[in-house]
Tab-separated table of C-alpha atoms and ligand atoms in Angstrom:
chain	number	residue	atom	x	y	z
A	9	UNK	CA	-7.952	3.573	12.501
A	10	UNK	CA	-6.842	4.849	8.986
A	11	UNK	CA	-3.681	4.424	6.984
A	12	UNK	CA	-1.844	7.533	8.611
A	13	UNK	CA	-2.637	5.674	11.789
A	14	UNK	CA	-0.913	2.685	10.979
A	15	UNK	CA	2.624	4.697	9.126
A	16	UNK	CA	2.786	6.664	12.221
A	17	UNK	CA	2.140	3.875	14.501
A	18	UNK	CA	5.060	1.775	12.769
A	19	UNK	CA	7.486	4.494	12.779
A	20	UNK	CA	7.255	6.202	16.459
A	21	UNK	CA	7.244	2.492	17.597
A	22	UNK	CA	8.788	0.453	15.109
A	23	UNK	CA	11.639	2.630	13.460
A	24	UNK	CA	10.029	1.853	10.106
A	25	UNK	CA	11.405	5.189	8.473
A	26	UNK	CA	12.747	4.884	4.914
A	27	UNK	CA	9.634	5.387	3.539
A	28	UNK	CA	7.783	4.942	-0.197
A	29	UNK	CA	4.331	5.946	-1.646
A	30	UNK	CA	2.816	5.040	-4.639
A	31	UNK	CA	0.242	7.268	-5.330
A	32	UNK	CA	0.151	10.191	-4.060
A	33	UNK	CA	-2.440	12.742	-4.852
A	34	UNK	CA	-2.685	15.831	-3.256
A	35	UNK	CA	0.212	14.899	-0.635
A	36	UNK	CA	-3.055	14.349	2.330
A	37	UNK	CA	-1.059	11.394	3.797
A	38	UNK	CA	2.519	12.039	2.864
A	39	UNK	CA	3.287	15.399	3.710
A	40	UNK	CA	2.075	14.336	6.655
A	41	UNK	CA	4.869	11.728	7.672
A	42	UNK	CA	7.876	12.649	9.453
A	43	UNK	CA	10.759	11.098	7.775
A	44	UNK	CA	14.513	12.358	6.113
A	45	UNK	CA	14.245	9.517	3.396
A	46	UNK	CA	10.449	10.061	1.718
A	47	UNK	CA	10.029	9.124	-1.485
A	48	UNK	CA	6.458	9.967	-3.488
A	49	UNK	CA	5.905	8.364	-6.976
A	50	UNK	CA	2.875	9.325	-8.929
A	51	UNK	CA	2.094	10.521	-12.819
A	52	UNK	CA	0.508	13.706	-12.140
A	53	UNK	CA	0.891	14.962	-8.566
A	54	UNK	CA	-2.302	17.311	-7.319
A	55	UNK	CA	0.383	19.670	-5.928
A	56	UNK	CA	2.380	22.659	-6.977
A	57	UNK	CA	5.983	24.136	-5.611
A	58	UNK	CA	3.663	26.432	-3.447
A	59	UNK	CA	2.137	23.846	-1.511
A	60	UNK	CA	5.511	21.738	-1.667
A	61	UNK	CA	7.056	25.099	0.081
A	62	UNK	CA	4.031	25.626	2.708
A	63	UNK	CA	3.821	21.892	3.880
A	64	UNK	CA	7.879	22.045	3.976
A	65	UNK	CA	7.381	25.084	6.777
A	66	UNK	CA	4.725	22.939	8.586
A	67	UNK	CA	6.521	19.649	8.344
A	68	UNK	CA	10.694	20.606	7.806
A	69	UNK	CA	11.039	16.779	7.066
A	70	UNK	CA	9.456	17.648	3.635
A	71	UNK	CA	12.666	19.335	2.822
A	72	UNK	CA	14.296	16.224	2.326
A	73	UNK	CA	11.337	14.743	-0.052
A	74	UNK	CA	12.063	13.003	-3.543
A	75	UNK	CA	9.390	12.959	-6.070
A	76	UNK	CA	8.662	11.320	-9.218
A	77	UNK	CA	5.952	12.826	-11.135
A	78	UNK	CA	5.902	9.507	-13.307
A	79	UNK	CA	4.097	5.799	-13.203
A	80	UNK	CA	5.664	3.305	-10.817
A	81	UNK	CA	6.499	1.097	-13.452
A	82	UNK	CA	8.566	4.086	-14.811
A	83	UNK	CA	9.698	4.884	-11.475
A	84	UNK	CA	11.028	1.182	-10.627
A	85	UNK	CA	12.736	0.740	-14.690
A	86	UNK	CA	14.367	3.962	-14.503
A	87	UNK	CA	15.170	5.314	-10.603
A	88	UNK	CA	14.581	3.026	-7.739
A	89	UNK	CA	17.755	1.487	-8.136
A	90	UNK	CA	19.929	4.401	-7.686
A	91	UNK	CA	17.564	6.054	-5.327
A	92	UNK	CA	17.872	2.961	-3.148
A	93	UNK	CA	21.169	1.964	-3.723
A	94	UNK	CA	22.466	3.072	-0.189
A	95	UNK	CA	19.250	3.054	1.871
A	96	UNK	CA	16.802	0.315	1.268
A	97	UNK	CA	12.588	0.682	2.369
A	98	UNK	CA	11.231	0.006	5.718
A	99	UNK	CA	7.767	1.031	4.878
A	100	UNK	CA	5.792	1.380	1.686
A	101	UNK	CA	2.057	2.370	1.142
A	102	UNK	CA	0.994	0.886	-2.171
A	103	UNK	CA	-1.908	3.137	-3.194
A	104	UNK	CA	-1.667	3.494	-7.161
A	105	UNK	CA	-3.562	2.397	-9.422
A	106	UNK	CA	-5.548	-0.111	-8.217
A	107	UNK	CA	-6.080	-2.838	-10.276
A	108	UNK	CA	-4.939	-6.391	-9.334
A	109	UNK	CA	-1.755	-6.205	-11.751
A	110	UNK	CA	-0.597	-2.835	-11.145
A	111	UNK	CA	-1.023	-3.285	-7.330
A	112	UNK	CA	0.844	-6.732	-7.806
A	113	UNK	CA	3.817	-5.358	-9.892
A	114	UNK	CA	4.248	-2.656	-7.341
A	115	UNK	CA	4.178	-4.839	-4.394
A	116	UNK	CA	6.520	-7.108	-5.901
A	117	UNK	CA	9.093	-4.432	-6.773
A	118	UNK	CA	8.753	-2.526	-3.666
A	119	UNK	CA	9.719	-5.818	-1.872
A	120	UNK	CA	12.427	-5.877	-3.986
A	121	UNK	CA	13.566	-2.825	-2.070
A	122	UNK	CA	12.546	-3.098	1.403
A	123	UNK	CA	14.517	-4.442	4.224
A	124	UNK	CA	13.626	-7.938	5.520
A	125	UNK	CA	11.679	-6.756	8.037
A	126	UNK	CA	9.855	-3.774	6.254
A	127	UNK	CA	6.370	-3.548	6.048
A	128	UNK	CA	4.183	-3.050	3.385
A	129	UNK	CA	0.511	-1.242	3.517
A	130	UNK	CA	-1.637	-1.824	0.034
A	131	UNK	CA	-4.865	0.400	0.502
A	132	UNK	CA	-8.078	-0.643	-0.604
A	133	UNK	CA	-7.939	-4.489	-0.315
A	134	UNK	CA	-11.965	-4.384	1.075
A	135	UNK	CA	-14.451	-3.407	-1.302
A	136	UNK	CA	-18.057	-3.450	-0.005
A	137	UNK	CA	-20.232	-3.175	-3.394
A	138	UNK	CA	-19.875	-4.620	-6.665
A	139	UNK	CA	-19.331	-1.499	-8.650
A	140	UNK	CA	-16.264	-0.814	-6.344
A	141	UNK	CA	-14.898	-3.983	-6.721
A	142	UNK	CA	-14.537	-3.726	-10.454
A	143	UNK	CA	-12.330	-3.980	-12.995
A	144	UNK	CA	-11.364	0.104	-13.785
A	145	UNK	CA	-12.650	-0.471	-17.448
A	146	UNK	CA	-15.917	-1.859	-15.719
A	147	UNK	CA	-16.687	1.484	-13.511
A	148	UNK	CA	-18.771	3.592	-14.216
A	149	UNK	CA	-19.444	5.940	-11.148
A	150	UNK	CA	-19.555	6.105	-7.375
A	151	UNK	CA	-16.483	4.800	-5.295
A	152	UNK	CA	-14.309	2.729	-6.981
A	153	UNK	CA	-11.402	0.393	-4.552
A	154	UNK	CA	-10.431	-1.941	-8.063
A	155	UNK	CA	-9.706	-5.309	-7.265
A	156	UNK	CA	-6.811	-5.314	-5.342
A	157	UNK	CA	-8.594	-7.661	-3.425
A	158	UNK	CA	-7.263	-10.274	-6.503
A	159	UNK	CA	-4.022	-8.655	-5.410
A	160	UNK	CA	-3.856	-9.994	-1.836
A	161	UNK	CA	-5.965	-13.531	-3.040
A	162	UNK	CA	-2.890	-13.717	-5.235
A	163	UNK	CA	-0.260	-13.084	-2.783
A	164	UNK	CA	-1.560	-15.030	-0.562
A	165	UNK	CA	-1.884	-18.351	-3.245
A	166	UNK	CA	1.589	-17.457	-4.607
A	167	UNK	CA	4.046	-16.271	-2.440
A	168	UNK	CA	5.003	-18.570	0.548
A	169	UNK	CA	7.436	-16.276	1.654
A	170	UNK	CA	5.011	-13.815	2.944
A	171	UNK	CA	2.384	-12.933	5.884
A	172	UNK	CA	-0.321	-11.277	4.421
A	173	UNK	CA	-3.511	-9.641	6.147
A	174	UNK	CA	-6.139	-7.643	5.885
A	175	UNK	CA	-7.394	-4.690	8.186
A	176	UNK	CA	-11.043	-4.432	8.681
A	177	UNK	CA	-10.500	-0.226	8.455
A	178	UNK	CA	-10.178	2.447	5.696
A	179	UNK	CA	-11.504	0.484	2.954
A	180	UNK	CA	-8.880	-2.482	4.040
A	181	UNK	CA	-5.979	-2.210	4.952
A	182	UNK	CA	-3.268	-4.799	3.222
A	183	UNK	CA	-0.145	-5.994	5.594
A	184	UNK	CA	2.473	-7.367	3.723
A	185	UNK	CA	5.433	-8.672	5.858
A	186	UNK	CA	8.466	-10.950	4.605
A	187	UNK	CA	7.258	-13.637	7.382
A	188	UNK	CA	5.614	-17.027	7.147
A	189	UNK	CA	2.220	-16.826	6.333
A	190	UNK	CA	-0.559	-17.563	9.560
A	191	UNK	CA	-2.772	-19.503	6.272
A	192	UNK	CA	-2.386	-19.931	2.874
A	193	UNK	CA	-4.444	-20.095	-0.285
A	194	UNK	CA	-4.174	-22.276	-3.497
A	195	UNK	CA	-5.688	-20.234	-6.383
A	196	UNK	CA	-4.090	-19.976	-9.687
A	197	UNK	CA	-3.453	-16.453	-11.471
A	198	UNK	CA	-6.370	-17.941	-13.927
A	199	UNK	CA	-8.316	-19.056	-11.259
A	200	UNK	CA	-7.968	-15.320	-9.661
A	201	UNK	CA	-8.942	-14.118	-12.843
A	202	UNK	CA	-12.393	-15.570	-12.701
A	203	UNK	CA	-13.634	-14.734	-9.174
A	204	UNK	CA	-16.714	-12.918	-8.999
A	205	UNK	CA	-17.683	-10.181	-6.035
A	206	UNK	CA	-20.532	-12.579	-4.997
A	207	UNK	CA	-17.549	-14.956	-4.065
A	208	UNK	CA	-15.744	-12.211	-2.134
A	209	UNK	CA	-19.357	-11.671	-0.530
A	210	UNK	CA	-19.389	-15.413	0.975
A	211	UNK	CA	-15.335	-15.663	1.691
A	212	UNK	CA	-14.141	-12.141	2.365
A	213	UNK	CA	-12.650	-13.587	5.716
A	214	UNK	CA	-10.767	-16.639	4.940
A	215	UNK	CA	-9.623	-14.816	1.472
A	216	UNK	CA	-8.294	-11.537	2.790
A	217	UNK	CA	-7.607	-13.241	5.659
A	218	UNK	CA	-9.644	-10.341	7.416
A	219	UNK	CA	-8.743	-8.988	10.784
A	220	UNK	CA	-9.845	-6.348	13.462
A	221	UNK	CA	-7.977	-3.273	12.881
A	222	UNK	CA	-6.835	-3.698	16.509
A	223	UNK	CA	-5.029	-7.306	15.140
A	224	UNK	CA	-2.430	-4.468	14.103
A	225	UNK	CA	-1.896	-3.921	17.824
A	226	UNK	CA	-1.085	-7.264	18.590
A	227	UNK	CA	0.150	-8.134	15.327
A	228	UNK	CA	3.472	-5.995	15.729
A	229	UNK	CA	3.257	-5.559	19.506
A	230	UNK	CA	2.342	-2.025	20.079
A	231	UNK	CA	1.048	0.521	22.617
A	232	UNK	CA	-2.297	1.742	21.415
A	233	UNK	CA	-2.424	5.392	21.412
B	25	SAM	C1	-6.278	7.104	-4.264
B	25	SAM	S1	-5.053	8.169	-4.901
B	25	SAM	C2	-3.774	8.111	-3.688
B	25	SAM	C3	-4.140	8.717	-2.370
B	25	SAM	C4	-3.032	8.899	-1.368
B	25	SAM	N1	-2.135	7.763	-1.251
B	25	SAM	C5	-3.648	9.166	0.016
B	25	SAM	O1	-3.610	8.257	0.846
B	25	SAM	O2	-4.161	10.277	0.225
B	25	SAM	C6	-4.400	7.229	-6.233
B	25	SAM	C7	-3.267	7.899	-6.970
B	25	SAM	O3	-2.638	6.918	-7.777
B	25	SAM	C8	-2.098	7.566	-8.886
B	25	SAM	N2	-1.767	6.606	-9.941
B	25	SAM	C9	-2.548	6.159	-10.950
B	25	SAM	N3	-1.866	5.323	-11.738
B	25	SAM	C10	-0.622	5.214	-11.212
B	25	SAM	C11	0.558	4.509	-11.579
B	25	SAM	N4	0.585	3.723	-12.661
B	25	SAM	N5	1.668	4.656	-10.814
B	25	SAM	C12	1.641	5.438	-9.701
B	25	SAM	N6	0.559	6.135	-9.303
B	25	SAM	C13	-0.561	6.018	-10.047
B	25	SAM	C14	-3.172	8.579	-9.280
B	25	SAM	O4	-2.622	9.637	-10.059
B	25	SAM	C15	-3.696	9.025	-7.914
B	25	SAM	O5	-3.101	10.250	-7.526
């Protein structure tokens, strides 16, 4: 199960359409989704009108796509209230840049957003090496997931108001839902601050709160497909 699993999974079944990405790239997942209200935010798209044009004759639902070749923190100051003055988000896949502040400040605006019972998926939350668990100003090479696993430590310390999991698939798979949380954890932002990847190592479960990918199944009560 990957990411484009999960959107497409939430949409056919759920109705989750009104859809947001942060971080975009080359369009591989979000050209992909079948939508009228997509919205892509990224600074420098890997795209250009030619592509835009073919994936709009594969997908026609690409017609209807908004993009913002700028930072999400640009994006949310200058645009997202207009763009979602009359429709708010019912899915959002948080895949920026992914460092535990960034990833936090787009979470928390997106929620701003989203309906009460949107969904939000934050990629990367399940680092399996050091190196990719660092800091961005600590890589050096080889695959880097940041530590947006701080991200969902701090959510999950900080914001009572939300259910938040992660899927043991595609380098972990956040789920952020405006629900009461299952478990809760008591960290400070400090205290966040400090954690090592050798403490990730011996509580990965209990602090991503780290679930089957077929928990998703259950979790939202679908058909498996
Ligand atoms: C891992 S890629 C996204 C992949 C894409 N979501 C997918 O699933 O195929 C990360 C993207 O985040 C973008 N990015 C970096 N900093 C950002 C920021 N401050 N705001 C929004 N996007 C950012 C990068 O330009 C890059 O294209």
């Amino acid at each position: 199960m990957n990411r484009l699993d999960v959107i497409q999974a939430l949409m056919q079944q759920k109705n989750r359409k009104n859809y947001l990405e942060i971080g975009v790239e080359n369009g591989h997942i979000f050209f992909r989704i079948k939508s009228t209200f997509k919205i892509a935010v990224d600074p420098k798209f890997i795209f250009d009108a030619t592509r835009r044009f073919g994936k709009a004759i594969i997908n026609p639902y690409n017609l209807n796509n908004q993009y913002f070749e700028k930072t999400s923190d640009d994006f949310f100051a200058q645009d997202a209230q207009r763009v979602f003055s009359g429709k708010k988000l019912q899915l959002a896949l948080v895949d920026g840049m992914h460092t535990y502040h960034f990833a936090l400040r787009d979470v928390e605006n997106t929620l701003a957003y989203m309906e009460d019972d949107g969904i939000i998926i934050l990629h990367d939350c399940n680092p399996q090496s050091a190196g990719a668990a660092g800091r961005f100003e600590d890589w050096e090479v080889g695959e880097w997931n940041g530590d947006v696993w701080r991200t969902i430590i701090h959510l999950r310390s900080q914001r009572p108001d939300l259910n938040v999991f992660v899927l043991d698939c595609d380098q972990g798979l956040g789920i952020i839902t405006k629900k009461k949380p299952e478990s809760v954890l008591n960290f400070t932002p400090a205290q966040i601050e400090a954690l090592t990847y050798d403490g990730l190592v011996q509580n990965r479960e209990s602090w991503l709160n780290l679930k089957p990918a077929d928990y998703f199944y259950e979790y939202f009560g679908l058909k498996r497909v």
